[in-house]
Amino acid sequence: MHLTKDAFGKDFIWGVSTAAYQIEGAHDQHGKGPSIWDIFVKKRNRIFQNQHGDHACDFYNRYMQDLALMKGMHIPNYRFSLSWSRILPNGIGQPNLSGMDFYDRLIDLSLELGITPWVTLYHWDLPHALEKKGGWVNRDVKDWFGEFVSTCVARYGDRVKNWMVLNEPTVFTAAGYFFGVHAPERKGLGNFLAAAHHAALAQAYGARIIKSLQPDSQVGTTFSCSHVEPFTAREKDVIAAKKADVLLNRLFIEPLLGMGYPTQEIKILNRIEKYIKQGDENDLKFDMDFIGIQNYTREMIRYAMFVPYLQAKIVTAKERKVEMTEMNWEVYPSSIYQMLKKFSNYPNMPPLIVTENGAAFKDQIEHGQVHDPRRLNYLQEAIQHVYQAKEEGVNVKGYFVWTFLDNFEWAEGYRPRFGLVYVDFQNQQRIIKSSGHWYANFLK
């Protein structure tokens, strides 16, 4: 069938998502302090071709043109994040007024153009000053974060009504504090469990602060998720897949819903108790107004004897010889349907919003245009799957494409392009891709 925007109803929320460090650039302009990513990218061989986000898309200086482009594409909702160290260079204490002014201008112009801002408070760029005090491993991070949240809501809450507390806590705690492949490059189970618990506490605490300062706001938080399947029907693979599901999909949503941590399948997770203090169980819980789910692919899991703690590993798309994106992820748009169904099965689940979904492919300029049929197909199919879930009774209220502009894709650098808009990083030229034109028409 040919799907139209109208099929989803008048109130369905359509938009695009970005993140501060990935697009803003201006890494040390106008009083901004360094974040853990500003430090991490300076180390050799951490990032593809030693690239960095110092300039990225230069959105900090080009936001007016970029918002005009967004308006021209009929995009009604824009999810972006606030750079903690641009607002509070030391993480706490004296705010940086130039940094705060920048987000005032961004919010005001969005509203002027009829674009509703959706603000993510934490999208991975912890101020370096706080990392020096232990970062997410230090329990005080909850209070530092609380100060940042209060500062932002006090300043922008008169105009911003939609807030997201954290972006993908599973990823920033695992990649940053367990595997050390992302900033701040810490490793080990102890670092991970401490960071995970403190992030889970901060998630509910941040939401409570927003609601106390601004009761009529819509508050949510976002989770990465992947549909997980055992590679074979062997019992060992089935058990391995269940363990992977705990880490990839359940670790943060369950304590938020008041179910506690999912420690049954992975016994080692019980060690998180070391970091739990009296009253924490209750403090992990919060009734969000919505949950953001961010999905790109599925994972096939098999038993692996030598993988510590888990005895499970991902069977890569390459090993399975299936179609892949530039991230080496399987092209599997129906994963979003599976995840919407899975999350909606939790009791007392608030409405769901797809806050990120997209695909990275090699894009090239030909005759001044960028044709990206594979991305276009991926998005059309994914949106079709969102519709199917909605038709089957899943309370899904919105869909945001990742991402608006090609950007700095963390450890992968600039190679994977996810944007609806092509960015030439040499001269900062923008070209709307075929997928961007399609989305604009769809939204018109």
Tab-separated table of C-alpha atoms in Angstrom:
chain	number	residue	atom	x	y	z
A	1	MET	CA	0.000	0.000	0.000
A	2	HIS	CA	1.027	3.612	-0.475
A	3	LEU	CA	1.369	5.079	2.993
A	4	THR	CA	0.630	8.749	3.670
A	5	LYS	CA	1.243	10.910	6.699
A	6	ASP	CA	-2.541	11.166	7.212
A	7	ALA	CA	-2.777	7.433	7.909
A	8	PHE	CA	-1.021	8.076	11.240
A	9	GLY	CA	-3.521	10.708	12.393
A	10	LYS	CA	-3.276	14.459	12.943
A	11	ASP	CA	-1.442	14.272	16.276
A	12	PHE	CA	1.367	11.949	15.209
A	13	ILE	CA	4.740	13.660	15.748
A	14	TRP	CA	7.161	13.709	12.804
A	15	GLY	CA	10.685	15.046	13.056
A	16	VAL	CA	14.449	14.726	12.766
A	17	SER	CA	17.116	14.260	15.443
A	18	THR	CA	20.683	15.531	15.928
A	19	ALA	CA	23.186	15.764	18.812
A	20	ALA	CA	25.328	18.711	19.924
A	21	TYR	CA	28.819	17.203	19.691
A	22	GLN	CA	28.059	15.564	16.355
A	23	ILE	CA	27.060	18.756	14.527
A	24	GLU	CA	27.879	21.960	16.409
A	25	GLY	CA	31.648	22.292	16.006
A	26	ALA	CA	32.815	25.525	17.687
A	27	HIS	CA	34.464	23.253	20.234
A	28	ASP	CA	36.165	26.075	22.113
A	29	GLN	CA	34.244	29.125	20.928
A	30	HIS	CA	32.706	31.693	23.264
A	31	GLY	CA	33.675	30.160	26.591
A	32	LYS	CA	32.730	26.537	25.949
A	33	GLY	CA	34.617	24.120	28.204
A	34	PRO	CA	35.993	20.797	26.915
A	35	SER	CA	33.803	17.699	27.068
A	36	ILE	CA	35.068	14.124	27.349
A	37	TRP	CA	34.684	13.864	23.553
A	38	ASP	CA	36.845	16.950	22.947
A	39	ILE	CA	39.582	15.165	24.906
A	40	PHE	CA	39.020	11.655	23.516
A	41	VAL	CA	39.230	12.666	19.831
A	42	LYS	CA	42.724	14.115	20.380
A	43	LYS	CA	44.138	10.670	21.233
A	44	ARG	CA	45.744	8.758	18.379
A	45	ASN	CA	43.841	6.001	16.608
A	46	ARG	CA	40.686	6.191	18.676
A	47	ILE	CA	38.610	7.591	15.808
A	48	PHE	CA	38.476	6.552	12.147
A	49	GLN	CA	41.387	8.360	10.398
A	50	ASN	CA	41.973	10.404	13.583
A	51	GLN	CA	39.002	12.612	12.718
A	52	HIS	CA	37.353	14.823	15.345
A	53	GLY	CA	34.285	16.956	15.984
A	54	ASP	CA	36.076	20.296	16.443
A	55	HIS	CA	34.225	21.751	13.442
A	56	ALA	CA	31.771	18.974	12.477
A	57	CYS	CA	28.887	20.637	10.549
A	58	ASP	CA	29.657	24.053	12.070
A	59	PHE	CA	25.989	24.133	13.086
A	60	TYR	CA	26.866	26.575	15.885
A	61	ASN	CA	27.587	29.199	13.236
A	62	ARG	CA	25.199	27.952	10.529
A	63	TYR	CA	22.092	27.082	12.513
A	64	MET	CA	20.060	29.815	10.795
A	65	GLN	CA	20.606	28.348	7.313
A	66	ASP	CA	20.097	24.819	8.626
A	67	LEU	CA	16.796	25.657	10.321
A	68	ALA	CA	15.660	27.429	7.149
A	69	LEU	CA	16.495	24.240	5.237
A	70	MET	CA	14.511	22.201	7.788
A	71	LYS	CA	11.543	24.543	7.417
A	72	GLY	CA	11.760	24.178	3.624
A	73	MET	CA	11.580	20.402	4.112
A	74	HIS	CA	8.316	20.769	6.095
A	75	ILE	CA	9.893	19.192	9.192
A	76	PRO	CA	7.674	20.188	12.150
A	77	ASN	CA	9.698	18.821	15.096
A	78	TYR	CA	13.412	19.064	15.804
A	79	ARG	CA	15.160	17.002	18.456
A	80	PHE	CA	18.583	18.384	19.431
A	81	SER	CA	20.789	18.167	22.514
A	82	LEU	CA	22.320	20.828	24.725
A	83	SER	CA	26.085	20.723	25.200
A	84	TRP	CA	26.574	20.519	28.973
A	85	SER	CA	30.065	22.079	28.794
A	86	ARG	CA	28.866	24.914	26.540
A	87	ILE	CA	26.341	25.867	29.238
A	88	LEU	CA	28.410	24.945	32.325
A	89	PRO	CA	32.097	24.854	31.259
A	90	ASN	CA	33.102	23.248	34.577
A	91	GLY	CA	30.053	21.001	34.711
A	92	ILE	CA	28.730	22.867	37.763
A	93	GLY	CA	28.955	26.427	39.036
A	94	GLN	CA	29.016	29.534	36.893
A	95	PRO	CA	27.015	29.273	33.633
A	96	ASN	CA	28.570	30.472	30.386
A	97	LEU	CA	26.175	33.153	29.174
A	98	SER	CA	27.309	33.022	25.522
A	99	GLY	CA	26.600	29.299	25.463
A	100	MET	CA	23.178	29.811	27.008
A	101	ASP	CA	22.437	32.585	24.514
A	102	PHE	CA	23.202	30.263	21.613
A	103	TYR	CA	20.453	27.844	22.653
A	104	ASP	CA	18.079	30.773	23.240
A	105	ARG	CA	18.611	31.823	19.628
A	106	LEU	CA	18.239	28.244	18.371
A	107	ILE	CA	14.995	27.708	20.294
A	108	ASP	CA	13.560	31.103	19.360
A	109	LEU	CA	14.293	30.706	15.664
A	110	SER	CA	12.855	27.167	15.640
A	111	LEU	CA	9.600	28.438	17.148
A	112	GLU	CA	9.520	31.416	14.772
A	113	LEU	CA	9.753	28.977	11.835
A	114	GLY	CA	6.992	26.789	13.262
A	115	ILE	CA	9.408	24.019	14.305
A	116	THR	CA	8.798	22.543	17.779
A	117	PRO	CA	11.999	21.955	19.788
A	118	TRP	CA	12.511	18.603	21.544
A	119	VAL	CA	15.520	18.893	23.828
A	120	THR	CA	17.827	16.073	24.913
A	121	LEU	CA	19.685	17.049	28.069
A	122	TYR	CA	22.485	14.485	27.920
A	123	HIS	CA	23.779	13.149	24.608
A	124	TRP	CA	27.143	11.742	25.752
A	125	ASP	CA	29.237	14.913	26.097
A	126	LEU	CA	30.042	15.009	29.823
A	127	PRO	CA	32.162	18.030	30.792
A	128	HIS	CA	35.806	16.964	31.102
A	129	ALA	CA	36.012	18.785	34.457
A	130	LEU	CA	33.498	16.272	35.873
A	131	GLU	CA	35.246	13.278	34.315
A	132	LYS	CA	38.336	14.316	36.267
A	133	LYS	CA	36.231	13.804	39.408
A	134	GLY	CA	35.186	10.320	38.274
A	135	GLY	CA	32.441	11.132	35.788
A	136	TRP	CA	29.571	8.645	35.729
A	137	VAL	CA	31.503	6.331	38.076
A	138	ASN	CA	31.168	8.943	40.861
A	139	ARG	CA	27.769	8.890	42.577
A	140	ASP	CA	27.873	12.701	42.825
A	141	VAL	CA	27.227	12.794	39.071
A	142	LYS	CA	23.524	12.579	39.914
A	143	ASP	CA	23.690	15.949	41.696
A	144	TRP	CA	25.955	17.518	39.063
A	145	PHE	CA	23.477	16.439	36.426
A	146	GLY	CA	20.607	17.773	38.536
A	147	GLU	CA	22.254	21.196	38.602
A	148	PHE	CA	22.639	21.148	34.814
A	149	VAL	CA	19.000	20.083	34.333
A	150	SER	CA	17.740	22.829	36.665
A	151	THR	CA	19.853	25.441	34.867
A	152	CYS	CA	18.449	24.411	31.466
A	153	VAL	CA	14.809	24.127	32.507
A	154	ALA	CA	14.906	27.453	34.362
A	155	ARG	CA	16.302	29.141	31.265
A	156	TYR	CA	14.429	27.420	28.411
A	157	GLY	CA	11.354	25.918	30.062
A	158	ASP	CA	9.140	28.856	29.124
A	159	ARG	CA	9.537	27.812	25.469
A	160	VAL	CA	10.625	24.163	25.511
A	161	LYS	CA	7.828	21.772	26.483
A	162	ASN	CA	9.345	18.448	25.365
A	163	TRP	CA	12.372	17.089	27.207
A	164	MET	CA	14.442	13.914	27.004
A	165	VAL	CA	16.683	13.188	29.959
A	166	LEU	CA	19.341	10.783	28.635
A	167	ASN	CA	20.308	9.495	25.225
A	168	GLU	CA	20.933	5.738	25.161
A	169	PRO	CA	22.412	5.077	28.622
A	170	THR	CA	23.266	1.502	27.592
A	171	VAL	CA	25.598	2.778	24.895
A	172	PHE	CA	27.404	5.539	26.772
A	173	THR	CA	27.955	3.354	29.847
A	174	ALA	CA	29.004	0.208	27.945
A	175	ALA	CA	31.067	1.837	25.172
A	176	GLY	CA	32.528	4.510	27.459
A	177	TYR	CA	32.990	2.692	30.770
A	178	PHE	CA	33.166	-1.044	29.969
A	179	PHE	CA	34.772	-1.494	26.531
A	180	GLY	CA	36.522	1.886	26.477
A	181	VAL	CA	35.890	2.395	22.746
A	182	HIS	CA	34.109	5.714	23.376
A	183	ALA	CA	34.938	8.628	25.647
A	184	PRO	CA	36.062	8.624	28.420
A	185	GLU	CA	37.804	5.342	27.545
A	186	ARG	CA	37.387	3.591	30.880
A	187	LYS	CA	37.184	-0.170	31.030
A	188	GLY	CA	36.051	-2.974	33.273
A	189	LEU	CA	32.998	-4.347	35.023
A	190	GLY	CA	33.319	-2.135	38.117
A	191	ASN	CA	33.381	1.079	36.083
A	192	PHE	CA	30.453	-0.117	33.988
A	193	LEU	CA	28.196	-1.173	36.865
A	194	ALA	CA	28.844	2.038	38.798
A	195	ALA	CA	28.251	4.191	35.695
A	196	ALA	CA	25.113	2.232	34.790
A	197	HIS	CA	23.571	2.592	38.253
A	198	HIS	CA	24.358	6.298	38.473
A	199	ALA	CA	22.969	6.889	34.973
A	200	ALA	CA	19.785	5.018	35.927
A	201	LEU	CA	19.448	7.190	39.047
A	202	ALA	CA	20.151	10.370	37.044
A	203	GLN	CA	17.519	9.383	34.488
A	204	ALA	CA	14.701	9.430	37.067
A	205	TYR	CA	16.187	12.312	39.068
A	206	GLY	CA	16.461	14.540	35.986
A	207	ALA	CA	12.834	13.798	35.091
A	208	ARG	CA	11.668	14.645	38.629
A	209	ILE	CA	13.487	17.988	38.473
A	210	ILE	CA	11.907	18.910	35.117
A	211	LYS	CA	8.417	18.036	36.377
A	212	SER	CA	8.898	19.958	39.622
A	213	LEU	CA	10.020	23.084	37.738
A	214	GLN	CA	7.586	22.693	34.868
A	215	PRO	CA	4.625	20.418	35.656
A	216	ASP	CA	2.986	20.806	32.234
A	217	SER	CA	6.013	19.633	30.239
A	218	GLN	CA	6.299	16.322	28.401
A	219	VAL	CA	9.243	14.398	29.826
A	220	GLY	CA	10.802	11.223	28.457
A	221	THR	CA	14.137	9.514	28.008
A	222	THR	CA	15.561	7.456	25.149
A	223	PHE	CA	16.804	3.876	24.856
A	224	SER	CA	18.828	2.113	22.198
A	225	CYS	CA	17.335	-1.267	21.342
A	226	SER	CA	17.807	-4.104	18.877
A	227	HIS	CA	15.609	-7.065	18.102
A	228	VAL	CA	17.617	-10.062	19.335
A	229	GLU	CA	17.425	-13.599	17.949
A	230	PRO	CA	19.407	-16.758	18.700
A	231	PHE	CA	21.601	-17.749	15.755
A	232	THR	CA	20.369	-21.351	15.948
A	233	ALA	CA	17.654	-23.139	17.927
A	234	ARG	CA	20.292	-24.798	20.150
A	235	GLU	CA	19.604	-24.231	23.813
A	236	LYS	CA	23.021	-22.613	24.366
A	237	ASP	CA	22.295	-20.032	21.662
A	238	VAL	CA	18.818	-19.368	23.064
A	239	ILE	CA	20.274	-18.701	26.527
A	240	ALA	CA	23.012	-16.497	25.013
A	241	ALA	CA	20.365	-14.468	23.162
A	242	LYS	CA	18.431	-13.931	26.398
A	243	LYS	CA	21.561	-12.555	28.045
A	244	ALA	CA	22.222	-10.221	25.126
A	245	ASP	CA	18.612	-9.042	25.320
A	246	VAL	CA	19.117	-8.075	28.988
A	247	LEU	CA	22.079	-5.860	28.126
A	248	LEU	CA	20.815	-4.435	24.845
A	249	ASN	CA	17.154	-3.892	25.701
A	250	ARG	CA	16.210	-4.345	29.355
A	251	LEU	CA	18.926	-2.952	31.628
A	252	PHE	CA	17.599	0.631	31.931
A	253	ILE	CA	13.891	0.442	31.102
A	254	GLU	CA	13.060	-2.109	33.815
A	255	PRO	CA	14.388	-0.181	36.833
A	256	LEU	CA	12.679	2.948	35.451
A	257	LEU	CA	9.355	1.053	35.377
A	258	GLY	CA	9.878	-0.058	38.979
A	259	MET	CA	10.845	-3.651	38.162
A	260	GLY	CA	14.427	-3.421	39.450
A	261	TYR	CA	17.480	-4.517	37.457
A	262	PRO	CA	17.101	-7.647	35.279
A	263	THR	CA	19.723	-9.727	37.099
A	264	GLN	CA	18.114	-13.178	36.649
A	265	GLU	CA	19.717	-14.086	33.320
A	266	ILE	CA	23.137	-12.543	34.004
A	267	LYS	CA	24.244	-13.406	37.498
A	268	ILE	CA	27.258	-11.074	37.368
A	269	LEU	CA	24.846	-8.122	37.194
A	270	ASN	CA	24.042	-8.792	40.856
A	271	ARG	CA	27.322	-7.066	41.603
A	272	ILE	CA	25.540	-3.794	40.886
A	273	GLU	CA	24.216	-4.116	44.459
A	274	LYS	CA	27.571	-2.834	45.661
A	275	TYR	CA	26.581	0.607	44.321
A	276	ILE	CA	22.961	0.600	45.501
A	277	LYS	CA	22.157	2.588	48.634
A	278	GLN	CA	19.030	2.637	50.754
A	279	GLY	CA	16.132	4.275	48.912
A	280	ASP	CA	17.705	3.799	45.477
A	281	GLU	CA	15.155	1.208	44.318
A	282	ASN	CA	12.439	3.796	44.681
A	283	ASP	CA	14.580	6.583	43.220
A	284	LEU	CA	15.178	4.580	40.021
A	285	LYS	CA	11.452	4.718	39.250
A	286	PHE	CA	9.650	7.467	37.417
A	287	ASP	CA	6.432	7.681	35.403
A	288	MET	CA	7.674	9.213	32.164
A	289	ASP	CA	5.221	10.887	29.784
A	290	PHE	CA	6.794	8.967	26.912
A	291	ILE	CA	9.679	6.613	26.181
A	292	GLY	CA	11.935	7.235	23.185
A	293	ILE	CA	13.125	4.126	21.403
A	294	GLN	CA	16.071	4.200	19.011
A	295	ASN	CA	16.494	1.333	16.668
A	296	TYR	CA	18.630	0.536	13.633
A	297	THR	CA	19.020	-3.210	13.212
A	298	ARG	CA	18.655	-6.640	14.801
A	299	GLU	CA	21.349	-8.794	16.396
A	300	MET	CA	21.854	-12.533	15.965
A	301	ILE	CA	23.491	-14.062	19.024
A	302	ARG	CA	25.311	-17.302	19.622
A	303	TYR	CA	26.935	-19.005	22.566
A	304	ALA	CA	30.620	-18.164	22.990
A	305	MET	CA	32.481	-19.975	25.717
A	306	PHE	CA	35.355	-17.526	26.015
A	307	VAL	CA	33.397	-14.264	26.258
A	308	PRO	CA	33.666	-13.235	29.912
A	309	TYR	CA	30.461	-12.794	31.993
A	310	LEU	CA	28.117	-13.378	29.065
A	311	GLN	CA	29.245	-16.450	27.103
A	312	ALA	CA	27.468	-14.776	24.189
A	313	LYS	CA	28.544	-12.990	21.057
A	314	ILE	CA	27.032	-11.231	18.074
A	315	VAL	CA	27.192	-13.056	14.760
A	316	THR	CA	27.954	-10.091	12.524
A	317	ALA	CA	26.076	-9.172	9.374
A	318	LYS	CA	29.324	-9.751	7.476
A	319	GLU	CA	29.656	-13.321	8.794
A	320	ARG	CA	26.035	-13.961	7.863
A	321	LYS	CA	26.573	-12.448	4.377
A	322	VAL	CA	23.468	-10.269	4.587
A	323	GLU	CA	22.997	-6.753	3.229
A	324	MET	CA	24.809	-4.222	5.430
A	325	THR	CA	24.965	-0.504	6.100
A	326	GLU	CA	28.177	1.537	6.394
A	327	MET	CA	28.065	0.751	10.125
A	328	ASN	CA	28.317	-2.948	9.210
A	329	TRP	CA	24.812	-3.454	10.576
A	330	GLU	CA	22.284	-5.690	8.890
A	331	VAL	CA	19.708	-3.793	6.833
A	332	TYR	CA	16.654	-4.913	8.796
A	333	PRO	CA	13.958	-2.220	8.987
A	334	SER	CA	11.366	-4.517	10.584
A	335	SER	CA	13.396	-4.508	13.805
A	336	ILE	CA	11.528	-1.311	14.727
A	337	TYR	CA	8.218	-3.195	14.616
A	338	GLN	CA	9.594	-5.948	16.871
A	339	MET	CA	10.907	-3.402	19.389
A	340	LEU	CA	7.710	-1.354	19.502
A	341	LYS	CA	5.820	-4.579	20.216
A	342	LYS	CA	8.334	-5.686	22.852
A	343	PHE	CA	8.351	-2.388	24.765
A	344	SER	CA	4.575	-2.037	24.577
A	345	ASN	CA	4.224	-5.406	26.352
A	346	TYR	CA	5.555	-3.971	29.619
A	347	PRO	CA	2.806	-3.156	32.112
A	348	ASN	CA	2.276	0.602	32.677
A	349	MET	CA	4.319	1.493	29.607
A	350	PRO	CA	3.877	5.158	28.652
A	351	PRO	CA	3.382	6.119	24.979
A	352	LEU	CA	6.350	5.317	22.730
A	353	ILE	CA	8.075	7.665	20.305
A	354	VAL	CA	10.681	6.471	17.805
A	355	THR	CA	13.292	9.126	18.619
A	356	GLU	CA	15.952	7.746	16.257
A	357	ASN	CA	15.815	5.464	13.233
A	358	GLY	CA	17.823	5.554	10.033
A	359	ALA	CA	20.615	4.016	7.990
A	360	ALA	CA	24.128	4.944	6.862
A	361	PHE	CA	25.140	4.301	3.279
A	362	LYS	CA	27.866	5.562	0.949
A	363	ASP	CA	26.600	8.750	-0.635
A	364	GLN	CA	28.091	10.549	-3.597
A	365	ILE	CA	27.431	13.853	-5.305
A	366	GLU	CA	26.625	13.378	-8.993
A	367	HIS	CA	25.745	16.434	-11.080
A	368	GLY	CA	25.123	18.398	-7.895
A	369	GLN	CA	22.671	15.841	-6.535
A	370	VAL	CA	22.803	12.979	-4.050
A	371	HIS	CA	20.687	9.922	-4.829
A	372	ASP	CA	20.341	7.498	-1.944
A	373	PRO	CA	17.729	4.895	-2.909
A	374	ARG	CA	18.816	2.439	-0.208
A	375	ARG	CA	18.249	4.929	2.614
A	376	LEU	CA	14.958	5.979	1.058
A	377	ASN	CA	13.792	2.342	0.931
A	378	TYR	CA	14.945	1.739	4.493
A	379	LEU	CA	12.990	4.732	5.826
A	380	GLN	CA	9.856	3.874	3.856
A	381	GLU	CA	9.910	0.303	5.123
A	382	ALA	CA	10.633	1.351	8.713
A	383	ILE	CA	7.753	3.849	8.672
A	384	GLN	CA	5.511	1.113	7.250
A	385	HIS	CA	6.502	-1.096	10.223
A	386	VAL	CA	5.737	1.722	12.677
A	387	TYR	CA	2.308	1.992	11.060
A	388	GLN	CA	1.785	-1.759	11.373
A	389	ALA	CA	2.628	-1.651	15.102
A	390	LYS	CA	0.263	1.311	15.569
A	391	GLU	CA	-2.520	-0.533	13.727
A	392	GLU	CA	-1.994	-3.504	16.051
A	393	GLY	CA	-2.634	-1.332	19.066
A	394	VAL	CA	0.861	-0.182	20.050
A	395	ASN	CA	0.651	3.321	21.540
A	396	VAL	CA	3.288	4.903	19.301
A	397	LYS	CA	3.018	8.669	19.011
A	398	GLY	CA	5.881	9.814	16.825
A	399	TYR	CA	8.853	9.129	14.557
A	400	PHE	CA	12.136	11.052	14.252
A	401	VAL	CA	14.667	10.263	11.522
A	402	TRP	CA	18.320	9.965	12.498
A	403	THR	CA	19.583	12.262	11.245
A	404	PHE	CA	19.025	15.652	9.673
A	405	LEU	CA	22.627	16.339	8.549
A	406	ASP	CA	25.518	13.982	7.835
A	407	ASN	CA	27.627	14.357	10.957
A	408	PHE	CA	30.506	13.182	13.138
A	409	GLU	CA	29.506	9.604	13.904
A	410	TRP	CA	31.532	9.164	17.122
A	411	ALA	CA	34.351	6.585	16.816
A	412	GLU	CA	33.416	6.019	13.147
A	413	GLY	CA	34.245	9.622	12.243
A	414	TYR	CA	32.669	11.142	9.132
A	415	ARG	CA	32.587	7.978	7.022
A	416	PRO	CA	29.082	6.705	7.824
A	417	ARG	CA	26.529	9.191	6.508
A	418	PHE	CA	23.074	9.011	8.108
A	419	GLY	CA	21.754	12.396	6.974
A	420	LEU	CA	18.712	13.360	4.942
A	421	VAL	CA	20.977	16.260	3.962
A	422	TYR	CA	24.456	15.674	2.530
A	423	VAL	CA	27.259	17.717	4.091
A	424	ASP	CA	30.508	18.356	2.245
A	425	PHE	CA	32.867	18.659	5.222
A	426	GLN	CA	35.484	20.514	3.143
A	427	ASN	CA	33.300	23.509	2.359
A	428	GLN	CA	30.187	22.919	4.543
A	429	GLN	CA	27.908	22.816	1.504
A	430	ARG	CA	24.470	21.214	2.139
A	431	ILE	CA	22.604	19.143	-0.484
A	432	ILE	CA	19.224	17.565	0.238
A	433	LYS	CA	19.402	13.882	-0.725
A	434	SER	CA	16.629	11.958	-2.501
A	435	SER	CA	15.582	10.573	0.900
A	436	GLY	CA	15.326	14.141	2.209
A	437	HIS	CA	13.171	15.172	-0.745
A	438	TRP	CA	10.985	12.118	-0.211
A	439	TYR	CA	10.560	12.866	3.515
A	440	ALA	CA	9.750	16.523	2.715
A	441	ASN	CA	7.027	15.413	0.284
A	442	PHE	CA	5.715	12.856	2.743
A	443	LEU	CA	5.434	15.575	5.427
A	444	LYS	CA	3.974	18.258	3.157
